[in-house]
Coordinates of C-alpha atoms and ligand atoms in Angstrom, one line a residue:
M140 CA -20.8 -48.4 -2.5
I141 CA -18.0 -48.1 0.5
D142 CA -19.2 -50.4 3.2
S143 CA -19.1 -48.0 6.3
V144 CA -18.4 -50.1 8.7
N145 CA -15.7 -52.4 7.2
L146 CA -14.0 -49.2 6.5
K147 CA -14.4 -48.1 10.2
Q148 CA -12.7 -51.1 11.5
R149 CA -10.0 -51.1 8.7
F150 CA -9.0 -47.7 9.6
S151 CA -10.6 -47.2 12.8
K152 CA -7.4 -45.8 14.0
S153 CA -7.4 -42.8 12.1
L154 CA -11.1 -42.5 12.1
D155 CA -10.9 -41.7 15.9
V156 CA -8.5 -39.1 15.3
I157 CA -10.8 -37.4 12.9
D158 CA -13.8 -38.0 14.9
R159 CA -11.7 -36.1 17.9
I160 CA -11.0 -33.5 15.7
V161 CA -14.5 -33.1 14.4
E162 CA -15.8 -32.8 18.0
E163 CA -13.0 -30.7 19.3
H164 CA -13.8 -27.9 16.4
K165 CA -17.9 -28.8 16.4
P166 CA -18.6 -24.3 17.4
I167 CA -16.6 -23.7 14.1
V168 CA -18.6 -26.1 11.5
D169 CA -22.1 -24.7 13.3
S170 CA -23.4 -23.2 10.3
R171 CA -26.6 -22.0 12.3
E172 CA -23.8 -19.5 14.3
M173 CA -25.8 -16.2 14.4
G174 CA -25.0 -12.6 14.9
T175 CA -26.8 -9.5 15.3
V176 CA -26.1 -6.1 14.0
L177 CA -25.2 -3.5 16.2
H178 CA -25.5 -0.4 14.2
V179 CA -25.9 0.4 10.4
G180 CA -23.8 3.2 8.6
R181 CA -23.6 4.3 5.0
G182 CA -23.1 1.1 3.5
V183 CA -21.4 -0.5 6.5
A184 CA -22.6 -2.4 9.7
E185 CA -21.2 -3.4 12.6
I186 CA -22.2 -6.7 13.9
S187 CA -21.6 -9.0 17.4
G188 CA -21.4 -12.8 17.7
L189 CA -20.3 -14.7 14.6
P190 CA -16.6 -15.7 16.6
T191 CA -15.6 -18.0 13.8
A192 CA -16.7 -15.4 10.7
R193 CA -13.8 -15.4 8.4
N194 CA -12.3 -12.1 6.7
D195 CA -14.0 -11.8 3.3
E196 CA -17.1 -14.2 4.4
L197 CA -20.1 -13.2 2.5
L198 CA -23.2 -12.5 5.2
R199 CA -26.4 -13.0 4.9
F200 CA -28.9 -10.2 6.6
P201 CA -32.9 -10.5 6.3
N202 CA -34.7 -9.5 3.0
S203 CA -31.7 -10.8 1.1
Q204 CA -29.3 -8.0 2.0
L205 CA -25.6 -8.9 1.8
G206 CA -22.5 -8.3 3.5
Y207 CA -18.9 -8.9 3.5
V208 CA -16.8 -8.7 6.6
F209 CA -14.1 -6.2 6.4
N210 CA -12.8 -5.6 10.2
L211 CA -12.5 -8.5 12.6
D212 CA -12.5 -6.3 15.9
L213 CA -11.7 -8.4 19.3
D214 CA -15.5 -7.9 20.4
S215 CA -17.2 -6.8 16.8
I216 CA -17.2 -7.1 13.4
G217 CA -17.0 -4.5 10.8
C218 CA -19.5 -5.1 7.7
V219 CA -19.6 -3.7 4.4
L220 CA -23.0 -3.9 2.9
L221 CA -23.9 -4.8 -1.0
D222 CA -27.3 -3.2 -1.4
N223 CA -27.9 0.4 -0.9
N224 CA -32.2 -0.7 -1.2
I225 CA -32.5 -3.1 1.3
P226 CA -32.6 -1.4 4.5
I227 CA -31.6 -3.0 7.9
G228 CA -31.2 -1.5 11.5
A229 CA -29.9 -2.7 14.8
G230 CA -31.0 -5.8 16.1
D231 CA -31.5 -7.7 12.8
E232 CA -30.2 -11.1 12.8
V233 CA -27.0 -11.7 10.3
R234 CA -25.6 -15.3 9.7
R235 CA -22.7 -16.9 8.1
T236 CA -23.0 -18.2 4.5
H237 CA -19.6 -20.1 4.7
R238 CA -18.4 -18.4 1.6
G239 CA -16.3 -15.7 0.1
L240 CA -17.8 -13.2 -2.0
D241 CA -17.8 -14.8 -5.7
V242 CA -19.0 -14.0 -9.4
P243 CA -21.0 -16.4 -12.3
V244 CA -18.1 -16.7 -14.8
G245 CA -18.4 -18.2 -18.2
Q246 CA -19.6 -18.0 -21.8
E247 CA -23.3 -17.1 -20.5
L248 CA -22.0 -13.9 -19.4
L249 CA -20.9 -12.5 -22.7
G250 CA -23.2 -9.6 -23.6
R251 CA -24.5 -9.2 -20.3
V252 CA -24.3 -6.0 -18.1
I253 CA -24.0 -7.5 -14.4
D254 CA -23.1 -5.9 -10.9
P255 CA -20.2 -7.4 -9.1
V256 CA -21.8 -10.4 -7.3
G257 CA -23.7 -11.4 -10.8
R258 CA -26.9 -10.2 -10.4
P259 CA -28.5 -9.0 -14.1
L260 CA -28.4 -5.1 -14.8
D261 CA -30.0 -5.6 -18.1
G262 CA -33.2 -7.2 -17.8
K263 CA -32.2 -10.1 -19.4
G264 CA -32.8 -12.2 -16.5
D265 CA -30.9 -14.3 -14.2
V266 CA -27.4 -15.1 -15.1
V267 CA -27.3 -18.7 -15.4
S268 CA -23.9 -20.2 -15.4
L269 CA -22.2 -23.3 -14.1
Y270 CA -19.0 -21.6 -12.4
R271 CA -18.5 -18.6 -10.1
F272 CA -15.0 -17.7 -9.2
P273 CA -14.1 -15.9 -5.8
I274 CA -13.6 -12.7 -6.9
E275 CA -10.0 -12.2 -5.2
R276 CA -8.1 -14.8 -6.5
P277 CA -4.0 -15.2 -6.2
A278 CA -2.3 -13.9 -9.7
P279 CA -0.6 -16.6 -12.0
A280 CA 3.3 -17.1 -10.7
I281 CA 6.3 -15.8 -12.2
M282 CA 7.0 -19.0 -14.0
D283 CA 4.0 -19.5 -15.8
R284 CA 3.8 -16.1 -17.6
A285 CA 5.5 -15.4 -20.9
P286 CA 7.0 -12.0 -22.3
V287 CA 4.3 -9.6 -23.8
S288 CA 5.0 -10.2 -27.4
V289 CA 1.5 -9.9 -29.3
P290 CA 0.1 -6.5 -30.7
L291 CA -3.6 -5.3 -29.0
Q292 CA -4.9 -3.4 -31.8
T293 CA -6.5 -0.2 -30.3
G294 CA -7.4 0.8 -33.9
I295 CA -6.6 4.7 -32.7
K296 CA -3.4 5.5 -35.0
V297 CA -1.3 7.6 -32.5
I298 CA -1.7 4.7 -29.8
D299 CA -1.0 1.8 -32.0
A300 CA 2.0 3.5 -33.5
L301 CA 3.8 5.3 -30.6
V302 CA 2.5 4.0 -27.5
P303 CA 2.0 0.4 -29.0
I304 CA -0.2 -2.2 -26.4
G305 CA 0.6 -5.7 -26.0
R306 CA -1.5 -8.7 -24.8
G307 CA -1.1 -9.3 -21.1
Q308 CA 0.1 -5.6 -20.6
R309 CA -1.0 -3.3 -18.0
Q310 CA -1.6 0.2 -19.8
L311 CA -2.9 3.3 -17.7
I312 CA -4.9 5.9 -19.1
V313 CA -4.7 8.6 -17.1
G314 CA -5.8 12.4 -17.9
D315 CA -8.1 15.5 -16.1
R316 CA -11.9 14.9 -16.2
Q317 CA -13.7 15.0 -20.0
T318 CA -10.3 14.2 -21.8
G319 CA -11.4 11.7 -23.6
K320 CA -10.3 8.5 -21.4
T321 CA -13.6 6.3 -21.6
S322 CA -13.7 7.0 -25.5
V323 CA -9.7 5.8 -25.6
A324 CA -10.8 2.4 -24.0
L325 CA -14.4 1.9 -25.3
D326 CA -12.9 2.4 -29.0
T327 CA -10.4 -0.5 -28.4
I328 CA -12.9 -3.1 -26.7
I329 CA -15.2 -2.2 -29.9
N330 CA -11.9 -2.5 -32.5
Q331 CA -11.4 -6.2 -30.8
R332 CA -15.2 -7.4 -32.8
T333 CA -12.9 -9.3 -35.4
S334 CA -9.7 -9.8 -33.5
G335 CA -11.4 -12.7 -31.0
V336 CA -10.1 -10.9 -28.0
V337 CA -12.7 -11.2 -24.6
C338 CA -13.6 -8.0 -23.2
V339 CA -14.7 -6.8 -19.7
Y340 CA -15.5 -3.6 -19.5
C341 CA -15.9 -2.7 -15.6
A342 CA -17.7 0.4 -14.6
I343 CA -16.5 2.2 -11.0
G344 CA -18.1 5.1 -9.4
Q345 CA -19.7 6.0 -12.9
R346 CA -22.8 7.9 -13.0
S347 CA -26.0 5.5 -14.5
S348 CA -26.1 7.7 -17.7
A349 CA -22.3 7.4 -18.3
V350 CA -22.8 3.3 -18.3
A351 CA -25.5 3.6 -20.5
G352 CA -24.1 5.3 -22.9
V353 CA -21.2 2.9 -23.1
V354 CA -23.4 0.2 -23.0
E355 CA -25.8 1.8 -26.1
S356 CA -22.3 2.2 -27.8
L357 CA -21.6 -1.4 -27.5
N358 CA -24.6 -2.6 -28.8
R359 CA -24.8 -0.5 -31.3
T360 CA -21.4 -1.7 -32.6
G361 CA -22.4 -5.3 -31.7
A362 CA -19.2 -5.4 -29.6
I363 CA -21.2 -6.5 -26.5
N364 CA -21.8 -10.4 -28.4
D365 CA -18.4 -10.8 -26.6
C366 CA -18.3 -8.3 -23.8
V367 CA -19.2 -8.5 -20.4
V368 CA -19.9 -5.2 -18.5
V369 CA -19.6 -5.3 -14.7
V370 CA -20.9 -2.4 -13.1
G371 CA -20.5 -0.4 -9.4
Q372 CA -21.9 2.6 -10.5
S373 CA -21.8 5.8 -8.4
D374 CA -25.4 5.1 -6.1
A375 CA -24.1 1.7 -5.2
T376 CA -22.1 1.1 -1.3
P377 CA -18.9 1.6 -1.7
G378 CA -18.4 -1.8 -0.6
L379 CA -20.1 -3.1 -4.2
Q380 CA -18.0 -0.5 -5.8
F381 CA -15.0 -1.8 -4.2
S382 CA -15.4 -5.4 -5.5
A383 CA -16.3 -4.6 -9.3
P384 CA -13.0 -4.5 -10.3
Y385 CA -11.9 -7.8 -8.5
A386 CA -14.9 -9.1 -10.0
A387 CA -14.4 -8.1 -13.6
T388 CA -10.6 -9.7 -13.4
S389 CA -12.3 -13.0 -12.3
I390 CA -14.6 -13.1 -14.9
G391 CA -11.6 -12.3 -17.3
E392 CA -9.5 -14.8 -15.9
Y393 CA -12.1 -17.5 -16.5
F394 CA -11.7 -16.7 -20.3
M395 CA -8.0 -16.8 -19.9
A396 CA -8.1 -19.9 -18.3
Q397 CA -9.3 -21.3 -21.4
G398 CA -6.4 -20.1 -23.8
R399 CA -8.0 -16.9 -25.1
D400 CA -6.7 -13.1 -25.3
V401 CA -8.9 -11.1 -22.7
L402 CA -8.8 -7.1 -22.2
V403 CA -10.4 -5.8 -19.1
V404 CA -10.9 -1.8 -18.6
Y405 CA -11.3 -0.3 -15.2
D406 CA -13.1 2.5 -15.4
E407 CA -11.9 4.5 -12.7
L408 CA -9.4 3.4 -10.4
T409 CA -9.5 6.9 -8.4
A410 CA -13.6 6.0 -8.2
H411 CA -12.1 2.7 -6.8
A412 CA -9.4 4.7 -4.6
R413 CA -12.1 6.7 -2.9
A414 CA -14.6 3.8 -2.2
Y415 CA -11.7 2.2 -0.2
R416 CA -11.4 5.1 1.8
E417 CA -15.1 5.8 2.2
M418 CA -15.7 2.4 3.5
S419 CA -12.3 2.1 5.6
L420 CA -12.7 5.5 7.5
L421 CA -16.6 4.3 8.1
L422 CA -15.1 1.2 9.8
R423 CA -12.2 3.3 11.7
R424 CA -9.3 1.9 9.8
P425 CA -6.7 4.2 10.4
P426 CA -6.2 6.8 7.7
G427 CA -2.9 7.5 5.6
R428 CA -1.5 9.7 3.2
E429 CA -4.6 11.8 1.6
A430 CA -6.9 9.5 4.4
Y431 CA -6.5 6.8 2.2
P432 CA -5.6 3.5 4.1
G433 CA -2.3 2.6 4.7
D434 CA -2.9 -0.5 1.9
I435 CA -4.3 1.3 -0.7
F436 CA -0.9 0.4 -3.0
Y437 CA -1.5 -3.3 -2.0
V438 CA -5.6 -2.8 -3.4
H439 CA -4.1 -1.9 -7.0
A440 CA -1.4 -3.7 -7.1
R441 CA -3.0 -7.3 -6.2
L442 CA -5.4 -6.1 -9.2
L443 CA -3.6 -5.5 -11.4
E444 CA -0.7 -8.2 -10.9
R445 CA -3.6 -10.5 -12.1
A446 CA -3.0 -9.3 -15.8
T447 CA -0.5 -11.3 -17.6
C448 CA 0.2 -13.1 -20.4
L449 CA 0.5 -17.1 -20.1
K450 CA 3.2 -19.3 -21.5
A451 CA 2.1 -22.0 -24.2
E452 CA 2.0 -24.6 -21.5
E453 CA -0.2 -22.8 -19.1
G454 CA -2.8 -22.5 -21.9
G455 CA -1.1 -19.4 -23.6
G456 CA -4.2 -17.2 -22.8
S457 CA -3.9 -13.3 -21.6
L458 CA -5.6 -10.6 -19.7
T459 CA -4.9 -6.9 -20.8
A460 CA -5.5 -4.4 -18.1
L461 CA -6.4 -0.9 -19.2
P462 CA -7.2 1.2 -16.1
I463 CA -8.3 4.6 -16.2
I464 CA -7.2 6.9 -13.8
E465 CA -8.6 10.8 -13.3
T466 CA -6.2 13.3 -12.4
E467 CA -6.8 16.8 -10.8
S468 CA -5.4 19.9 -12.7
Q469 CA -2.7 17.6 -14.5
N470 CA -1.3 16.6 -11.3
V471 CA -0.1 13.1 -12.3
S472 CA 2.0 13.1 -9.2
A473 CA -0.7 13.3 -6.9
Y474 CA -1.2 10.1 -4.6
I475 CA -3.2 7.8 -6.5
P476 CA -1.9 8.3 -10.2
T477 CA 1.7 8.0 -9.0
N478 CA 1.1 4.5 -7.0
L479 CA -0.4 3.5 -10.4
I480 CA 2.0 4.8 -13.0
S481 CA 4.8 2.5 -10.6
I482 CA 2.2 -0.7 -11.0
T483 CA 1.9 -0.5 -14.4
D484 CA 3.8 -1.0 -17.9
G485 CA 3.3 2.1 -19.2
Q486 CA 0.6 5.2 -19.6
V487 CA -1.7 6.9 -22.0
Y488 CA -1.4 10.7 -21.0
L489 CA -4.5 12.3 -22.2
S490 CA -4.1 16.3 -22.4
P491 CA -6.5 18.7 -21.4
E492 CA -5.0 21.4 -23.7
R493 CA -4.9 19.4 -26.4
F494 CA -8.9 18.3 -25.9
R495 CA -9.5 21.8 -26.3
K496 CA -7.5 22.6 -29.3
G497 CA -9.5 20.1 -30.9
I498 CA -6.6 17.8 -31.0
L499 CA -8.2 14.2 -30.6
P500 CA -7.5 12.0 -29.2
A501 CA -5.7 14.1 -26.8
V502 CA -2.6 12.0 -26.2
D503 CA 0.3 13.8 -25.0
V504 CA 3.1 11.7 -26.9
G505 CA 5.9 13.2 -25.2
R506 CA 4.4 12.3 -21.5
S507 CA 2.9 8.6 -22.7
V508 CA 5.0 5.7 -22.6
S509 CA 4.7 2.0 -23.2
R510 CA 7.3 0.2 -21.2
V511 CA 6.7 -3.0 -23.5
G512 CA 7.2 -1.0 -26.4
G513 CA 7.8 -2.2 -29.9
K514 CA 8.3 -5.8 -28.7
A515 CA 4.7 -5.8 -29.5
Q516 CA 4.0 -4.2 -32.0
L517 CA 3.4 -5.4 -35.6
A518 CA 7.0 -5.7 -37.5
A519 CA 5.7 -3.3 -40.2
Y520 CA 5.3 -0.3 -37.7
R521 CA 8.8 -0.6 -36.9
S522 CA 10.4 1.0 -40.3
V523 CA 7.9 3.8 -39.8
T524 CA 7.1 4.9 -36.4
G525 CA 11.0 5.5 -35.6
P526 CA 10.8 8.7 -38.1
L527 CA 7.2 9.5 -36.8
R528 CA 8.2 10.2 -33.7
L529 CA 11.1 12.2 -34.4
A530 CA 9.1 14.5 -37.1
Y531 CA 6.1 14.5 -34.5
S532 CA 8.8 15.5 -31.4
Q533 CA 10.8 17.9 -33.5
F534 CA 7.6 19.7 -34.4
E535 CA 6.3 19.5 -31.2
E536 CA 9.2 21.7 -29.7
L537 CA 9.7 24.2 -32.9
E538 CA 6.0 25.0 -32.7
K539 CA 6.3 26.8 -29.1
F540 CA 9.0 29.2 -30.4
A541 CA 8.0 29.4 -33.8
R542 CA 5.0 31.4 -32.7
F543 CA 7.3 34.1 -31.6
S544 CA 9.4 34.4 -35.0
S545 CA 8.3 35.1 -38.2
Q546 CA 11.9 34.7 -40.0
L547 CA 12.2 30.9 -40.1
D548 CA 14.5 29.2 -42.1
D549 CA 13.7 26.5 -44.8
A550 CA 14.8 23.4 -42.6
T551 CA 12.3 24.7 -39.5
R552 CA 9.6 25.4 -42.0
Q553 CA 9.9 22.4 -43.2
T554 CA 10.0 20.4 -40.0
L555 CA 7.0 22.7 -39.3
R556 CA 5.2 21.3 -42.0
R557 CA 5.7 17.6 -41.7
G558 CA 4.5 17.8 -38.4
Q559 CA 1.6 19.6 -39.3
R560 CA 0.9 16.8 -41.4
V561 CA 1.5 14.3 -39.1
R562 CA -0.6 15.8 -36.5
E563 CA -3.7 15.9 -38.7
L564 CA -3.0 12.3 -39.6
L565 CA -3.0 11.1 -36.1
K566 CA -6.6 13.0 -35.5
Q567 CA -9.2 10.9 -35.2
N568 CA -12.5 10.6 -34.3
V569 CA -14.8 8.4 -31.9
G570 CA -15.4 5.5 -33.8
D571 CA -13.1 5.7 -36.3
A572 CA -11.1 3.1 -36.2
R573 CA -8.1 2.1 -38.4
D574 CA -6.8 -1.2 -38.8
V575 CA -2.9 -2.1 -39.4
V576 CA -2.8 -2.3 -42.8
E577 CA -4.4 1.5 -43.4
Q578 CA -2.5 2.9 -40.3
V579 CA 0.9 1.7 -41.7
I580 CA 0.1 2.9 -45.4
A581 CA -0.4 6.2 -44.1
F582 CA 2.4 6.3 -42.1
V583 CA 4.7 5.3 -45.1
A584 CA 3.3 8.2 -46.8
V585 CA 3.6 11.0 -43.9
T586 CA 7.4 10.0 -43.5
H587 CA 8.1 10.2 -47.2
G588 CA 6.8 13.4 -47.4
V589 CA 3.8 12.5 -49.5
F590 CA 1.5 14.5 -47.6
D591 CA 3.9 17.6 -47.8
D592 CA 2.4 19.0 -50.8
F593 CA -1.5 19.1 -49.5
E594 CA -2.9 21.4 -47.3
H595 CA -3.0 20.3 -44.0
G596 CA -7.0 20.7 -44.2
S597 CA -6.9 18.1 -46.6
V598 CA -4.8 15.7 -45.1
K599 CA -7.5 13.3 -44.0
Q600 CA -9.2 13.2 -46.9
V601 CA -5.8 12.3 -49.1
E602 CA -5.6 9.8 -46.7
T603 CA -8.5 8.0 -47.4
Q604 CA -8.7 8.2 -50.9
F605 CA -4.7 7.2 -50.8
T606 CA -5.2 4.0 -48.7
T607 CA -8.1 2.8 -50.7
V608 CA -6.3 3.2 -53.7
V609 CA -3.4 1.2 -52.3
K610 CA -5.4 -1.2 -50.9
Q611 CA -6.7 -2.1 -54.5
E612 CA -3.1 -2.3 -56.2
L613 CA -1.3 -3.9 -53.5
P614 CA -3.0 -6.4 -52.0
D615 CA 0.1 -8.8 -51.6
V616 CA 2.0 -5.9 -50.0
C617 CA -1.3 -5.3 -47.5
R618 CA -1.3 -9.1 -47.0
R619 CA 2.1 -9.1 -45.7
I620 CA 1.5 -6.3 -43.5
A621 CA -1.3 -7.5 -41.9
D622 CA 0.4 -10.9 -41.6
G623 CA 3.1 -9.3 -39.3
N624 CA 6.2 -9.5 -41.9
S625 CA 8.6 -5.9 -42.3
L626 CA 8.1 -4.0 -44.7
L627 CA 10.6 -4.6 -47.6
K628 CA 12.1 -1.4 -49.6
E629 CA 10.3 -2.1 -52.7
D630 CA 7.2 -2.2 -50.6
V631 CA 7.6 1.3 -49.4
D632 CA 8.6 2.2 -53.1
A633 CA 5.5 1.1 -54.4
I634 CA 3.4 2.8 -51.8
V635 CA 5.1 6.2 -52.0
G636 CA 5.0 5.1 -55.8
I637 CA 1.3 4.9 -55.7
A638 CA 1.1 8.1 -53.6
R639 CA 2.6 10.3 -55.6
D640 CA 0.9 9.6 -58.7
L641 CA -2.4 10.3 -56.8
G642 CA -0.6 13.4 -56.2
T643 CA -0.2 14.5 -59.5
T644 CA -3.2 13.5 -60.6
R645 CA -5.1 15.4 -58.0
E646 CA -2.9 18.5 -59.0
E647 CA -3.6 18.1 -62.5
A648 CA -7.7 18.0 -61.7
R649 CA -7.1 21.1 -59.8
Ligands
LIG857 P1 -15.1 11.5 -17.7 O1 -14.1 12.4 -16.8 O2 -16.2 12.5 -17.8 O3 -15.2 10.7 -17.3 P2 -13.6 11.2 -20.1 O4 -12.2 11.5 -20.4 O5 -14.2 9.7 -19.8 O6 -14.4 11.9 -19.1 P3 -15.0 10.9 -22.4 O7 -16.4 10.7 -22.1 O8 -14.5 9.7 -23.4 O9 -14.1 11.9 -21.8 O10 -15.2 12.4 -23.7 C1 -15.6 13.5 -23.5 C2 -16.4 13.9 -24.6 O11 -15.2 14.2 -25.7 C3 -17.1 13.0 -25.0 O12 -18.5 13.7 -25.4 C4 -16.6 12.7 -26.3 O13 -17.4 12.2 -27.5 C5 -15.6 13.0 -27.1 N1 -14.4 12.8 -27.4 C6 -13.4 12.1 -27.1 N2 -12.8 11.8 -27.8 C7 -13.1 12.1 -28.7 C8 -12.4 12.5 -30.3 N3 -11.2 11.8 -30.5 N4 -12.8 12.8 -31.4 C9 -14.2 13.5 -30.7 N5 -14.5 13.9 -29.6 C10 -14.1 12.6 -29.0
LIG858 MG1 -14.9 8.6 -18.3

């Protein structure tokens, strides 16, 4: 045990200094400091007193209501409340907690549905975890980051082939309402069941029924076991909705620090921006463009800057971010969508027209991009995505004009024929994820014209039959594709050969 008297003698001079500093700052360390509620608004409160409260500090109100400091004005404090259902009123006492907003993190959270401060929403009891992380944490330093090189397979053919996503990338999912944005993100989460990627689904400003639907899908598929759901739903206070994506990222960062790959889905950041606007206006921060506060870009930039792929010396973990943004009337140049497009490394654009026509998932390949691109794609894709993209984009260009012309030359007819089959192949239902091998086999076949002789209505059926046969007959080729090797010429020939044989057999059977 340390002998304090001895120590004091030895270090008396330094201790004198420390004593003096403590004495001078006594009011600051007084935990009994108390404030009073001046006025309560929708999800916000104004407080007098608490002269030493810090920005973002958690404050305690009566009946376990919590709030955090948002504005530090000269004679009052603007506070954002975290619970809609606990009434507070003018004159109520407020106390400091001396800690910022934080969230439990750890293995115990897997399979749980919580709110942004860690309160359970799934009826499975309190979240008991050893660690808590502040919801706002600095982004990893540039020197600690590694280039994105490992693919994050979504299981959705059109994305994996033409807009590939890498682990550590930030890829925006953007589209009007009801265009399948959540479905794309959810299918991606469900496809991670066997990949070892930990997923965090963060619902911001969503209806409870929509969140319940997502949780139900995760439960049904078993994906919930490697997933944490963080919910700041539409009936929560704007402060709680606002903190949800930061909390979700902190939860993901815990796993990233363990060297694991993490996927975080933010569904959706338009609602997040709206919550921030609401609380800022209620607390009289000056409005800027579209009434959003001037720092709305920074709000999203500092969130998405935390997504990264760490160097091996830093543990080698990664955090992939899939933020979702809702546009109005396909206006991607509105304020919040342009902000996010410039922050992220690419976007998957979902078009309402395609959705209406039944081309699902409604990804508009021409308006989607992945700036990491092929660098994070398995090698086997590289030989097929070039011809695939070309066939598809030529077809889309021609399709518009071909409607007006009855006399088409053979080459145009052939381009249209191939393009229709590519489109059929890229259609995919919700929950119908395809693994890498199935995807590559199908792409090899379509780009080599194997499907050209079939009616485009039967492409899906032929594809299933064909991939099953190739998997049976060419196990070595399949293994090489899955291991990330390039396709050799003889592999392609073998796949095309089997496809042609199958085509002939079907013809004869007819
Ligand atoms: P919101 O704007 O309400 O959040 P959203 O853009 O997230 O909508 P979803 O909820 O994912 O869209 O999808 C809307 C509907 O479209 C759902 O009923 C879903 O089942 C259906 N849907 C989405 N993608 C597909 C698909 N690939 N195949 C069939 N149906 C789909
Ligand atoms: Mg949605």
